[in-house]
Amino acid sequence: MHKFKVIHTIKEVRQCIKEWRKEGLSIGLVTTMGYLHEGHKSLIDRASEENDKVVVSVFVNPIQFGANEDLNTYPRYIERDAKICEEARANLVFNPESKEMYFEDAATYVNVEGLTTGLCGAKRPGHFRGVCTVVSKLFNIVTPDKAYFGEKDAQQLAVIKRMVKDLNFNIEIVGCPIVREKDGLAKSSRNTYLSVREREEALCLNKSLKKAKEILTKGETYSDKIRKTIEEEITKVPSAKIDYIEIVDSLSLSPVEKIEKSVLIAIAVYIGKTRLIDNFTFEKEK
Amino acid sequence: MHKFKVIHTIKEVRQCIKEWRKEGLSIGLVTTMGYLHEGHKSLIDRASEENDKVVVSVFVNPIQFGANEDLNTYPRYIERDAKICEEARANLVFNPESKEMYFEDAATYVNVEGLTTGLCGAKRPGHFRGVCTVVSKLFNIVTPDKAYFGEKDAQQLAVIKRMVKDLNFNIEIVGCPIVREKDGLAKSSRNTYLSVREREEALCLNKSLKKAKEILTKGETYSDKIRKTIEEEITKVPSAKIDYIEIVDSLSLSPVEKIEKSVLIAIAVYIGKTRLIDNFTFEKEK
C-alpha cells in the first residue's frame, strides 16, 4: 500500500527519514513553493521513478522575495497540492510554517556569487541567496540522495548545481525539462495572475524562443542577432515589457557574444504586471 | 586493533564514512588547521570518548585568511599531527590539498551575519565567512554526529553553533574548555611565533582575565569597570598592544553595558607581531 502523509515539523521529517534510512531506502526530494502544476508533477513523477521514497516540500520561502514582490499574494492551496503529491506517488509532503523554518534570530545565509548577479538576479537582489539558504536547510533536513529542479528556472538550476558542488552536498541534482501548456506557454504558478487577454499575449515568450532556435539551428552564431530576433517577436505584443533577453554560458552564466558551445538563452518578460520567464539551452554542434 | 589512516581525497573520506554508517557506528569530527597542540588533543580525546569513530581534518583553509594575514607562514607539520591524532585514538586524518577543497570556479559562501561583525570579525573581514564555508563543506563530507570546537575561539564556537541551528545541520556542536600551559597561557598554534621574552609577556592575557573574574565574582556588574581592570593589567606590558577587550552577550555576541546574565569576556592582544586571544564566560548568579 502506498503510504502518504502531510507533516509540518522538522522533527517529524527527520523521524521518517531515519526509519527509511534504516531500511536502506533511497530518497528523492522535490522542493516547491506549492500551488503545484504539471511542471511540479513531472518532477515528482521523475523522483518517484528513481527513488524508493519521495519527499515534496511545500513552503513559500519569505527570504527569497524582495520587499516589493508578491510574497503575500503568492497563490497557496495546500489541500490540492497534497492531492497532486499523493497521486504522483510522493510519500511525504513537508509543509512547515515560516517560524518552523526561521528562528527570530536567524542570521545564516548561503550565497553563490557571480552566477546570481545577472539574469533574474539583477532585478531581484537577495533572491538566490534566499533560495540557496532554504534549499540548504531542506537538504540538511531531508538528506536526499537526489533532488529535482525544473529547467524552467534555469538560473536557479545552475546556481543550485554550483552550490552543491562547492559545498560538497552528497546529493545528485537532476534537472527536468520545462512542461508547457498545449499552446506552448511554460507552466508557472504565476500564470494564474494572467487575465484571459494576457494569457493569450503571454505566448510571445515561447514564440520568440522558437524563432531564436530556428535561426540558431540554421547556423547563426552572433548573440546580438538572436537577441534582436527575440526582441522583435516580443515587441509585437503591446502589453509585453522585456525585462531581459540574455545569451549566456550554460555553466558560468556569463554573457557570450559569439555562440561556440553550450549556451542558455533566457528571457524575462512582463505581461501586464506579471513577470514570466522562459528559456532553452542550445548545444552548438562541433 | 585500532585502525588509523591519513587520507587526502574527499572520495576516500566518503568511502570510510559509508562503511562505518553501514555498521551503525557514530562519528565525531574535529576540524583543525593542523600544528596540533594539547588544546586540539583535548578535543580529539573528548571525541574518542563520545563516538565510535573519530575524523580529524587538518587543512589550512586559505579563504579564512585576510590578504595581510599569515596564510603562508602558518605553521604546518602533518607527520607530527598524524602521530598526535593516532595516539589520541582518532581513526582518520583528512588532510586535503587546497585544490581538493576548492575548485577554481568556487563561488559559494556560507555567512553568519551579526555575530561575525564584532570581536575578531571587526578586524578580520571575511574570516568567519571562510570558516563557516569550510566547516559546512567538512560537515557535508564527513556527516558527523558530533563536532568538537574549542572554547578558546569563543566567537567561532558561537558562530558555528548559530550556523548549525540556522541551516539545520543534524550535528551536535560540543564546546570544549580552553587548555592552558602550566603558567596559564592559552595553548595556540600561534604561540610558536613568540620569542622567549614575548612568551613571558604573553601571560598578561590570562592574568588580566583572572583579575576580571575576581571582581566579577565579588559582584561588579559594570562592563566599563571590567574593561578598565583588564586594560590596566595588559598595559603594564610595554610590548602588548590591545586589539579589543569586549564584554558581550554569550549568544548574540552583542556588547552589554551591565552584566545581567551569561556574558563572554573576550580579549585580543598583540604581543610584538603575534596576535593572541583569550576569554572566559561568566554566568551571573540570580
Coordinates of C-alpha atoms in Angstrom, one line a residue:
Chain A
M1 CA 0.0 0.0 0.0
H2 CA 1.2 3.5 -0.8
K3 CA 1.8 5.4 2.4
F4 CA 1.4 9.2 2.2
K5 CA 1.2 12.0 4.8
V6 CA 1.4 15.7 5.2
I7 CA 3.6 16.9 8.1
H8 CA 4.6 20.2 9.4
T9 CA 7.6 19.9 11.7
I10 CA 11.3 19.2 11.0
K11 CA 11.3 16.7 13.8
E12 CA 8.7 14.6 12.0
V13 CA 10.6 14.7 8.8
R14 CA 13.8 13.6 10.5
Q15 CA 11.9 10.7 12.1
C16 CA 10.6 9.4 8.8
I17 CA 14.0 9.8 7.1
K18 CA 15.7 7.9 9.9
E19 CA 13.2 5.0 9.5
W20 CA 13.6 4.9 5.7
R21 CA 17.4 5.0 6.1
K22 CA 17.3 2.1 8.5
E23 CA 15.5 0.1 5.8
G24 CA 18.2 1.2 3.3
L25 CA 15.7 3.1 1.1
S26 CA 16.7 5.8 -1.3
I27 CA 15.2 9.3 -1.0
G28 CA 14.3 11.9 -3.6
L29 CA 13.4 15.5 -2.8
V30 CA 11.3 18.0 -4.8
T31 CA 11.4 21.5 -3.3
T32 CA 8.4 23.7 -4.2
M33 CA 6.6 26.8 -3.1
G34 CA 3.3 25.0 -3.6
Y35 CA 0.4 25.7 -6.0
L36 CA 1.6 22.8 -7.9
H37 CA 1.1 22.4 -11.6
E38 CA 2.1 19.9 -14.3
G39 CA 5.6 21.1 -14.1
H40 CA 6.0 20.2 -10.5
K41 CA 4.1 16.9 -11.1
S42 CA 6.7 16.0 -13.7
L43 CA 9.4 16.4 -11.1
I44 CA 7.6 14.3 -8.6
D45 CA 6.9 11.6 -11.2
R46 CA 10.6 11.5 -12.1
A47 CA 11.6 11.4 -8.4
S48 CA 9.1 8.5 -7.9
E49 CA 10.6 6.6 -10.8
E50 CA 14.2 7.0 -9.5
N51 CA 13.8 6.7 -5.7
D52 CA 12.2 4.4 -3.1
K53 CA 10.7 7.4 -1.2
V54 CA 9.8 10.9 -2.3
V55 CA 9.5 14.0 -0.2
V56 CA 7.9 17.1 -1.5
S57 CA 8.4 20.4 0.4
V58 CA 5.7 23.0 0.1
F59 CA 6.9 26.2 1.6
V60 CA 6.6 29.8 0.3
N61 CA 10.0 30.9 1.4
P62 CA 9.8 34.5 2.6
I63 CA 13.5 35.3 2.3
Q64 CA 13.6 34.8 -1.4
F65 CA 11.0 37.5 -2.0
G66 CA 12.1 41.1 -2.4
A67 CA 10.3 43.9 -0.5
N68 CA 8.1 44.8 -3.4
E69 CA 7.4 41.3 -4.6
D70 CA 4.4 39.1 -4.3
L71 CA 5.1 37.2 -1.1
N72 CA 1.6 37.9 0.4
T73 CA -0.3 37.3 -2.8
Y74 CA 1.7 34.3 -3.9
P75 CA -1.0 31.6 -4.5
R76 CA -1.4 28.9 -1.9
Y77 CA -3.6 25.8 -2.0
I78 CA -2.1 23.1 0.2
E79 CA -5.1 20.7 0.1
R80 CA -4.9 20.5 -3.7
D81 CA -1.1 20.3 -3.5
A82 CA -1.3 17.3 -1.2
K83 CA -3.7 15.6 -3.5
I84 CA -1.4 16.1 -6.5
C85 CA 1.6 14.8 -4.5
E86 CA -0.3 11.7 -3.4
E87 CA -1.4 10.9 -6.9
A88 CA 2.2 11.3 -8.1
R89 CA 3.1 8.7 -5.5
A90 CA 5.1 11.1 -3.2
N91 CA 5.3 9.7 0.4
L92 CA 5.7 12.8 2.4
V93 CA 4.7 16.4 2.0
F94 CA 6.6 18.7 4.3
N95 CA 4.6 21.9 4.7
P96 CA 6.2 23.9 7.5
E97 CA 5.1 27.3 8.9
S98 CA 7.6 30.1 8.4
K99 CA 8.5 30.1 12.1
E100 CA 9.4 26.4 11.9
M101 CA 11.9 27.2 9.2
Y102 CA 13.3 30.5 10.5
F103 CA 14.1 31.4 14.1
E104 CA 13.7 35.1 15.0
D105 CA 17.4 35.5 15.4
A106 CA 18.3 33.5 12.2
A107 CA 21.4 35.1 10.7
T108 CA 22.9 32.5 8.4
Y109 CA 22.9 32.7 4.6
V110 CA 24.2 30.7 1.8
N111 CA 25.2 32.6 -1.3
V112 CA 26.5 31.7 -4.7
E113 CA 28.4 34.7 -6.1
G114 CA 28.8 35.6 -9.7
L115 CA 26.1 33.3 -11.1
T116 CA 23.5 35.2 -9.2
T117 CA 24.3 38.7 -10.3
G118 CA 22.9 38.6 -13.9
L119 CA 19.6 37.4 -15.4
C120 CA 16.8 37.2 -12.7
G121 CA 19.4 38.1 -10.0
A122 CA 20.0 41.5 -11.5
K123 CA 16.5 42.8 -10.6
R124 CA 16.0 40.5 -7.6
P125 CA 18.9 41.2 -5.2
G126 CA 18.9 38.6 -2.4
H127 CA 16.5 36.3 -4.3
F128 CA 19.0 33.5 -5.0
R129 CA 20.6 33.9 -1.5
G130 CA 17.2 33.2 -0.1
V131 CA 16.8 30.2 -2.5
C132 CA 20.2 28.8 -1.6
T133 CA 19.6 29.2 2.1
V134 CA 16.3 27.5 2.1
V135 CA 17.4 24.7 -0.2
S136 CA 20.5 24.1 2.0
K137 CA 18.2 23.9 5.0
L138 CA 15.9 21.4 3.2
F139 CA 18.9 19.4 2.1
N140 CA 20.1 19.1 5.7
I141 CA 16.6 18.2 7.0
V142 CA 15.7 15.7 4.3
T143 CA 19.2 14.5 3.3
P144 CA 18.0 13.2 -0.1
D145 CA 20.1 11.1 -2.5
K146 CA 18.7 13.1 -5.4
A147 CA 16.9 16.4 -5.7
Y148 CA 14.8 17.5 -8.7
F149 CA 14.6 21.0 -10.1
G150 CA 12.9 22.3 -13.2
E151 CA 14.8 23.7 -16.2
K152 CA 12.3 26.4 -16.4
D153 CA 14.1 28.2 -13.6
A154 CA 17.4 27.8 -15.5
Q155 CA 19.4 30.2 -13.4
Q156 CA 18.2 28.6 -10.2
L157 CA 19.2 25.1 -11.5
A158 CA 22.7 26.3 -12.4
V159 CA 23.0 28.1 -9.0
I160 CA 21.9 25.0 -7.1
K161 CA 24.2 22.7 -9.0
R162 CA 27.1 25.1 -8.3
M163 CA 26.2 25.3 -4.6
V164 CA 26.0 21.5 -4.3
K165 CA 29.4 21.1 -6.0
D166 CA 31.0 23.9 -3.9
L167 CA 29.7 22.9 -0.5
N168 CA 30.1 19.1 -1.1
F169 CA 26.5 18.2 -0.6
N170 CA 26.4 14.5 -1.3
I171 CA 23.3 14.9 -3.5
E172 CA 22.7 14.5 -7.2
I173 CA 20.8 17.4 -8.7
V174 CA 18.5 16.3 -11.5
G175 CA 17.3 19.0 -14.0
C176 CA 13.9 18.2 -15.6
P177 CA 12.5 19.6 -18.9
I178 CA 10.1 22.5 -19.0
V179 CA 6.4 21.4 -19.1
R180 CA 4.3 23.6 -21.3
E181 CA 0.6 24.2 -21.9
K182 CA -0.7 22.8 -25.3
D183 CA -0.2 26.3 -26.9
G184 CA 3.4 26.4 -25.7
L185 CA 3.2 28.7 -22.6
A186 CA 5.6 27.4 -19.9
K187 CA 3.7 26.2 -16.8
S188 CA 4.1 28.5 -13.8
S189 CA 2.2 29.2 -10.6
R190 CA 2.3 32.8 -11.6
N191 CA 0.3 32.1 -14.8
T192 CA -2.8 32.2 -12.6
Y193 CA -2.3 36.0 -12.3
L194 CA -2.9 36.5 -16.1
S195 CA -6.2 37.8 -17.4
V196 CA -7.7 36.0 -20.4
R197 CA -6.2 38.5 -22.8
E198 CA -2.8 38.5 -21.1
R199 CA -2.8 34.7 -21.2
E200 CA -3.0 35.0 -25.0
E201 CA -0.3 37.6 -25.1
A202 CA 2.0 35.5 -22.9
L203 CA 2.5 33.2 -25.9
C204 CA 5.0 35.7 -27.2
L205 CA 7.7 34.3 -24.9
N206 CA 7.7 30.8 -26.3
K207 CA 7.1 32.0 -29.8
S208 CA 10.2 34.3 -29.7
L209 CA 12.3 31.5 -28.3
K210 CA 11.2 29.2 -31.1
K211 CA 12.3 31.8 -33.7
A212 CA 15.6 32.1 -31.9
K213 CA 16.1 28.3 -32.0
E214 CA 15.3 28.3 -35.8
I215 CA 18.0 30.7 -36.7
L216 CA 20.4 29.1 -34.3
T217 CA 19.8 25.7 -36.0
K218 CA 20.4 27.4 -39.3
G219 CA 23.8 28.4 -38.1
E220 CA 23.5 31.9 -36.6
T221 CA 26.3 32.4 -34.1
Y222 CA 26.0 36.1 -33.0
S223 CA 24.2 36.7 -29.8
D224 CA 23.1 40.2 -31.0
K225 CA 21.2 38.6 -33.9
I226 CA 19.5 36.1 -31.6
R227 CA 18.6 38.9 -29.1
K228 CA 17.1 41.0 -31.9
T229 CA 15.0 38.2 -33.3
I230 CA 13.5 37.6 -29.8
E231 CA 13.0 41.3 -29.2
E232 CA 11.2 41.7 -32.5
E233 CA 8.8 38.9 -31.7
I234 CA 8.0 40.1 -28.2
T235 CA 7.6 43.8 -29.1
K236 CA 4.7 42.8 -31.4
V237 CA 2.7 42.5 -28.2
P238 CA 1.9 46.0 -26.9
S239 CA 1.4 44.9 -23.2
A240 CA 4.7 43.0 -23.1
K241 CA 7.7 44.7 -21.4
I242 CA 11.0 43.0 -21.8
D243 CA 12.9 42.6 -18.5
Y244 CA 15.9 40.8 -20.1
I245 CA 16.9 38.7 -23.1
E246 CA 20.2 37.0 -22.3
I247 CA 22.5 34.6 -24.1
V248 CA 24.9 33.2 -21.5
D249 CA 27.3 30.3 -21.0
S250 CA 25.3 27.4 -19.5
L251 CA 27.7 26.8 -16.6
S252 CA 29.1 30.2 -15.7
L253 CA 26.0 32.2 -16.8
S254 CA 28.4 34.8 -18.2
P255 CA 27.2 36.6 -21.3
V256 CA 28.6 35.4 -24.6
E257 CA 28.9 37.4 -27.8
K258 CA 29.6 34.5 -30.2
I259 CA 28.0 31.1 -29.7
E260 CA 30.7 28.5 -29.6
K261 CA 29.5 25.8 -27.1
S262 CA 26.6 25.3 -24.8
V263 CA 24.5 28.4 -24.2
L264 CA 21.4 29.3 -22.3
I265 CA 19.0 31.6 -24.0
A266 CA 16.8 33.0 -21.2
I267 CA 14.2 35.7 -21.2
A268 CA 12.0 37.5 -18.6
V269 CA 9.0 39.5 -19.8
Y270 CA 6.3 41.4 -18.0
I271 CA 2.9 40.7 -19.4
G272 CA 0.9 43.4 -17.7
K273 CA 2.0 43.2 -14.1
T274 CA 3.0 39.5 -14.2
R275 CA 6.7 38.7 -14.8
L276 CA 7.1 35.5 -16.8
I277 CA 10.3 33.6 -17.7
D278 CA 11.2 31.1 -20.3
N279 CA 14.4 29.6 -21.8
F280 CA 16.2 26.9 -23.7
T281 CA 19.6 25.6 -23.9
F282 CA 21.4 25.2 -27.2
E283 CA 24.4 22.9 -27.8
K284 CA 26.5 24.0 -30.8
E285 CA 27.4 21.0 -32.8
K286 CA 31.2 20.8 -33.4
Chain B
M1 CA 43.1 -3.3 16.9
H2 CA 43.0 0.5 16.5
K3 CA 42.8 1.3 12.8
F4 CA 44.2 4.6 11.7
K5 CA 45.0 6.3 8.4
V6 CA 45.8 9.6 6.8
I7 CA 43.9 10.3 3.6
H8 CA 43.8 13.2 1.1
T9 CA 40.7 12.9 -1.0
I10 CA 37.0 13.6 -0.4
K11 CA 36.2 10.3 -2.2
E12 CA 38.2 8.3 0.3
V13 CA 36.5 10.0 3.3
R14 CA 33.1 9.3 1.9
Q15 CA 34.0 5.6 1.4
C16 CA 35.1 5.3 5.0
I17 CA 32.1 7.1 6.3
K18 CA 29.8 4.9 4.2
E19 CA 31.3 1.7 5.6
W20 CA 31.1 3.0 9.2
R21 CA 27.5 4.0 8.7
K22 CA 26.7 0.6 7.4
E23 CA 27.9 -0.8 10.7
G24 CA 25.8 1.7 12.6
L25 CA 28.8 3.5 14.1
S26 CA 28.7 7.0 15.4
I27 CA 31.1 9.6 14.1
G28 CA 32.8 12.5 15.7
L29 CA 34.7 15.3 13.8
V30 CA 37.4 17.6 15.0
T31 CA 38.2 20.3 12.4
T32 CA 41.7 21.8 12.6
M33 CA 44.3 23.8 10.7
G34 CA 47.0 21.4 12.0
Y35 CA 50.1 22.0 14.0
L36 CA 48.2 20.3 16.8
H37 CA 48.7 21.1 20.5
E38 CA 47.2 19.9 23.8
G39 CA 44.1 22.0 23.0
H40 CA 43.4 20.0 19.9
K41 CA 44.3 16.8 21.6
S42 CA 41.7 17.5 24.3
L43 CA 39.1 17.8 21.5
I44 CA 40.2 14.5 19.9
D45 CA 40.2 12.8 23.3
R46 CA 36.7 14.0 24.0
A47 CA 35.5 12.9 20.5
S48 CA 37.1 9.5 21.1
E49 CA 35.2 9.1 24.4
E50 CA 31.9 10.0 22.8
N51 CA 32.0 8.4 19.4
D52 CA 32.8 5.0 17.8
K53 CA 34.9 6.7 15.1
V54 CA 36.8 10.0 15.0
V55 CA 37.8 12.0 12.0
V56 CA 40.3 14.9 12.3
S57 CA 40.6 17.3 9.4
V58 CA 43.9 19.0 9.0
F59 CA 43.6 21.8 6.5
V60 CA 45.0 25.3 6.5
N61 CA 41.9 26.9 4.9
P62 CA 43.0 29.7 2.6
I63 CA 39.7 31.5 2.5
Q64 CA 39.6 32.4 6.2
F65 CA 42.9 34.3 6.0
G66 CA 42.9 38.0 5.1
A67 CA 45.3 39.4 2.4
N68 CA 47.8 40.6 5.0
E69 CA 47.5 37.6 7.3
D70 CA 49.8 34.7 8.0
L71 CA 48.5 32.1 5.5
N72 CA 51.9 31.3 4.0
T73 CA 53.8 31.3 7.3
Y74 CA 51.1 29.4 9.3
P75 CA 53.0 26.5 10.9
R76 CA 52.5 23.1 9.3
Y77 CA 53.8 19.7 10.5
I78 CA 51.5 16.9 9.2
E79 CA 53.7 14.0 10.3
R80 CA 53.6 15.1 13.9
D81 CA 49.9 15.9 13.6
A82 CA 49.2 12.4 12.4
K83 CA 51.1 10.9 15.3
I84 CA 49.2 13.0 17.8
C85 CA 45.9 12.0 16.2
E86 CA 46.7 8.3 16.2
E87 CA 47.8 8.5 19.9
A88 CA 44.5 10.2 20.7
R89 CA 42.7 7.3 19.1
A90 CA 41.4 9.2 16.0
N91 CA 40.6 6.8 13.1
L92 CA 41.1 9.1 10.2
V93 CA 43.1 12.2 9.4
F94 CA 41.7 14.1 6.4
N95 CA 44.5 16.2 5.0
P96 CA 43.4 17.5 1.6
E97 CA 45.3 19.8 -0.8
S98 CA 43.7 23.2 -1.3
K99 CA 42.6 22.2 -4.8
E100 CA 40.8 19.2 -3.5
M101 CA 38.7 21.5 -1.3
Y102 CA 38.2 24.5 -3.7
F103 CA 37.5 24.3 -7.4
E104 CA 38.9 27.2 -9.4
D105 CA 35.4 28.5 -10.1
A106 CA 34.2 28.0 -6.5
A107 CA 31.6 30.8 -5.8
T108 CA 29.6 29.6 -2.8
Y109 CA 29.9 31.0 0.7
V110 CA 28.2 30.5 4.0
N111 CA 27.9 33.5 6.2
V112 CA 26.5 34.2 9.6
E113 CA 25.6 37.8 9.9
G114 CA 25.6 40.0 13.0
L115 CA 27.6 37.6 15.2
T116 CA 30.6 38.0 12.9
T117 CA 30.9 41.8 12.8
G118 CA 32.4 42.4 16.2
L119 CA 35.3 40.9 18.2
C120 CA 37.7 39.1 15.9
G121 CA 35.4 39.8 12.9
A122 CA 35.9 43.5 13.1
K123 CA 39.5 43.4 12.1
R124 CA 39.2 40.2 10.0
P125 CA 36.5 40.8 7.4
G126 CA 35.7 37.6 5.6
H127 CA 37.4 35.4 8.2
F128 CA 34.2 33.8 9.7
R129 CA 32.7 33.5 6.2
G130 CA 35.7 31.5 5.3
V131 CA 35.4 29.4 8.5
C132 CA 31.7 28.8 8.0
T133 CA 32.2 27.8 4.4
V134 CA 34.9 25.3 5.1
V135 CA 33.1 23.9 8.1
S136 CA 29.9 23.5 6.1
K137 CA 32.0 21.6 3.4
L138 CA 33.6 19.4 6.1
F139 CA 30.2 18.7 7.7
N140 CA 28.8 17.6 4.3
I141 CA 31.8 15.5 3.5
V142 CA 32.1 13.8 6.9
T143 CA 28.4 14.0 8.1
P144 CA 29.4 13.6 11.7
D145 CA 27.0 13.1 14.6
K146 CA 29.0 15.4 16.8
A147 CA 31.7 18.1 16.1
Y148 CA 34.1 19.5 18.6
F149 CA 35.3 23.1 18.9
G150 CA 37.5 24.8 21.5
E151 CA 36.1 27.5 23.7
K152 CA 39.3 29.4 23.1
D153 CA 37.9 30.5 19.8
A154 CA 34.8 31.6 21.5
Q155 CA 33.4 33.7 18.7
Q156 CA 34.0 30.8 16.2
L157 CA 32.1 28.5 18.6
A158 CA 29.1 30.8 18.9
V159 CA 29.1 31.4 15.1
I160 CA 29.3 27.6 14.3
K161 CA 26.5 26.9 16.8
R162 CA 24.3 29.5 15.2
M163 CA 25.1 28.2 11.7
V164 CA 24.2 24.7 12.6
K165 CA 20.9 25.8 14.2
D166 CA 20.0 28.1 11.3
L167 CA 20.9 25.7 8.5
N168 CA 19.5 22.6 10.2
F169 CA 22.7 20.6 10.2
N170 CA 21.8 17.4 12.1
I171 CA 25.0 17.7 14.2
E172 CA 25.6 18.3 17.8
I173 CA 28.3 21.0 18.4
V174 CA 30.4 20.3 21.5
G175 CA 32.3 23.2 23.0
C176 CA 35.5 22.1 25.0
P177 CA 37.3 24.1 27.7
I178 CA 40.5 26.1 26.9
V179 CA 43.7 24.1 27.6
R180 CA 46.5 26.2 29.1
E181 CA 50.2 26.0 29.7
K182 CA 51.2 25.5 33.3
D183 CA 51.7 29.2 33.7
G184 CA 48.2 30.0 32.3
L185 CA 48.9 30.9 28.7
A186 CA 46.2 29.5 26.4
K187 CA 47.5 26.9 24.0
S188 CA 47.7 28.1 20.4
S189 CA 49.5 27.2 17.3
R190 CA 50.5 30.8 17.0
N191 CA 52.4 30.7 20.4
T192 CA 55.2 29.2 18.3
Y193 CA 55.7 32.7 16.8
L194 CA 56.7 34.2 20.2
S195 CA 60.2 35.0 21.3
V196 CA 61.3 33.9 24.8
R197 CA 60.7 37.3 26.1
E198 CA 57.3 37.7 24.3
R199 CA 56.3 34.3 25.7
E200 CA 56.8 35.7 29.2
E201 CA 54.9 38.9 28.3
A202 CA 52.0 36.9 26.8
L203 CA 51.0 35.9 30.3
C204 CA 49.3 39.3 30.7
L205 CA 46.3 38.0 28.8
N206 CA 45.4 35.3 31.2
K207 CA 46.4 37.4 34.2
S208 CA 44.1 40.2 33.2
L209 CA 41.2 37.9 32.7
K210 CA 41.8 36.4 36.2
K211 CA 41.6 39.9 37.7
A212 CA 38.4 40.5 35.8
K213 CA 36.9 37.2 37.1
E214 CA 37.9 38.2 40.6
I215 CA 36.0 41.5 40.6
L216 CA 33.0 39.9 38.8
T217 CA 32.8 37.2 41.5
K218 CA 32.9 40.0 44.1
G219 CA 29.8 41.4 42.4
E220 CA 31.0 44.0 39.9
T221 CA 28.3 44.4 37.2
Y222 CA 29.6 47.3 35.0
S223 CA 31.3 46.3 31.8
D224 CA 33.3 49.5 31.9
K225 CA 34.9 48.6 35.2
I226 CA 35.8 45.1 33.9
R227 CA 37.3 46.5 30.8
K228 CA 39.4 49.0 32.7
T229 CA 40.7 46.3 35.0
I230 CA 41.8 44.2 32.1
E231 CA 43.3 47.2 30.3
E232 CA 45.3 48.2 33.4
E233 CA 46.8 44.7 33.6
I234 CA 47.7 44.5 30.0
T235 CA 49.2 47.9 29.6
K236 CA 51.8 47.0 32.3
V237 CA 53.5 45.1 29.5
P238 CA 55.1 47.6 27.1
S239 CA 55.2 45.4 24.1
A240 CA 51.5 44.5 24.4
K241 CA 49.0 46.2 22.1
I242 CA 45.3 45.8 22.8
D243 CA 43.2 44.9 19.8
Y244 CA 40.0 44.6 21.7
I245 CA 38.6 44.0 25.2
E246 CA 34.9 43.0 24.8
I247 CA 32.1 42.1 27.2
V248 CA 29.3 40.6 25.1
D249 CA 26.1 38.5 25.4
S250 CA 27.2 34.8 25.1
L251 CA 24.6 34.0 22.5
S252 CA 24.2 37.2 20.4
L253 CA 27.7 38.5 20.9
S254 CA 26.2 42.0 21.3
P255 CA 28.1 44.3 23.7
V256 CA 26.5 44.6 27.1
E257 CA 26.9 47.6 29.5
K258 CA 25.6 45.9 32.6
I259 CA 26.1 42.3 33.4
E260 CA 22.8 40.6 34.0
K261 CA 23.1 37.1 32.6
S262 CA 25.7 35.0 30.7
V263 CA 28.5 37.1 29.2
L264 CA 31.6 36.4 27.3
I265 CA 34.7 38.4 28.2
A266 CA 37.0 38.2 25.3
I267 CA 40.3 39.9 24.5
A268 CA 42.7 40.0 21.6
V269 CA 46.2 41.4 22.2
Y270 CA 49.3 41.8 20.0
I271 CA 52.4 40.7 21.7
G272 CA 55.0 42.0 19.3
K273 CA 53.7 41.0 15.9
T274 CA 51.7 38.0 17.2
R275 CA 48.0 38.4 17.8
L276 CA 46.8 36.2 20.7
I277 CA 43.3 35.8 22.1
D278 CA 41.8 34.6 25.3
N279 CA 38.4 34.6 27.0
F280 CA 36.1 33.3 29.7
T281 CA 32.3 33.0 30.1
F282 CA 30.7 34.4 33.2
E283 CA 27.3 33.3 34.4
K284 CA 25.7 35.8 36.8
E285 CA 24.1 34.0 39.7
K286 CA 20.4 35.0 40.1

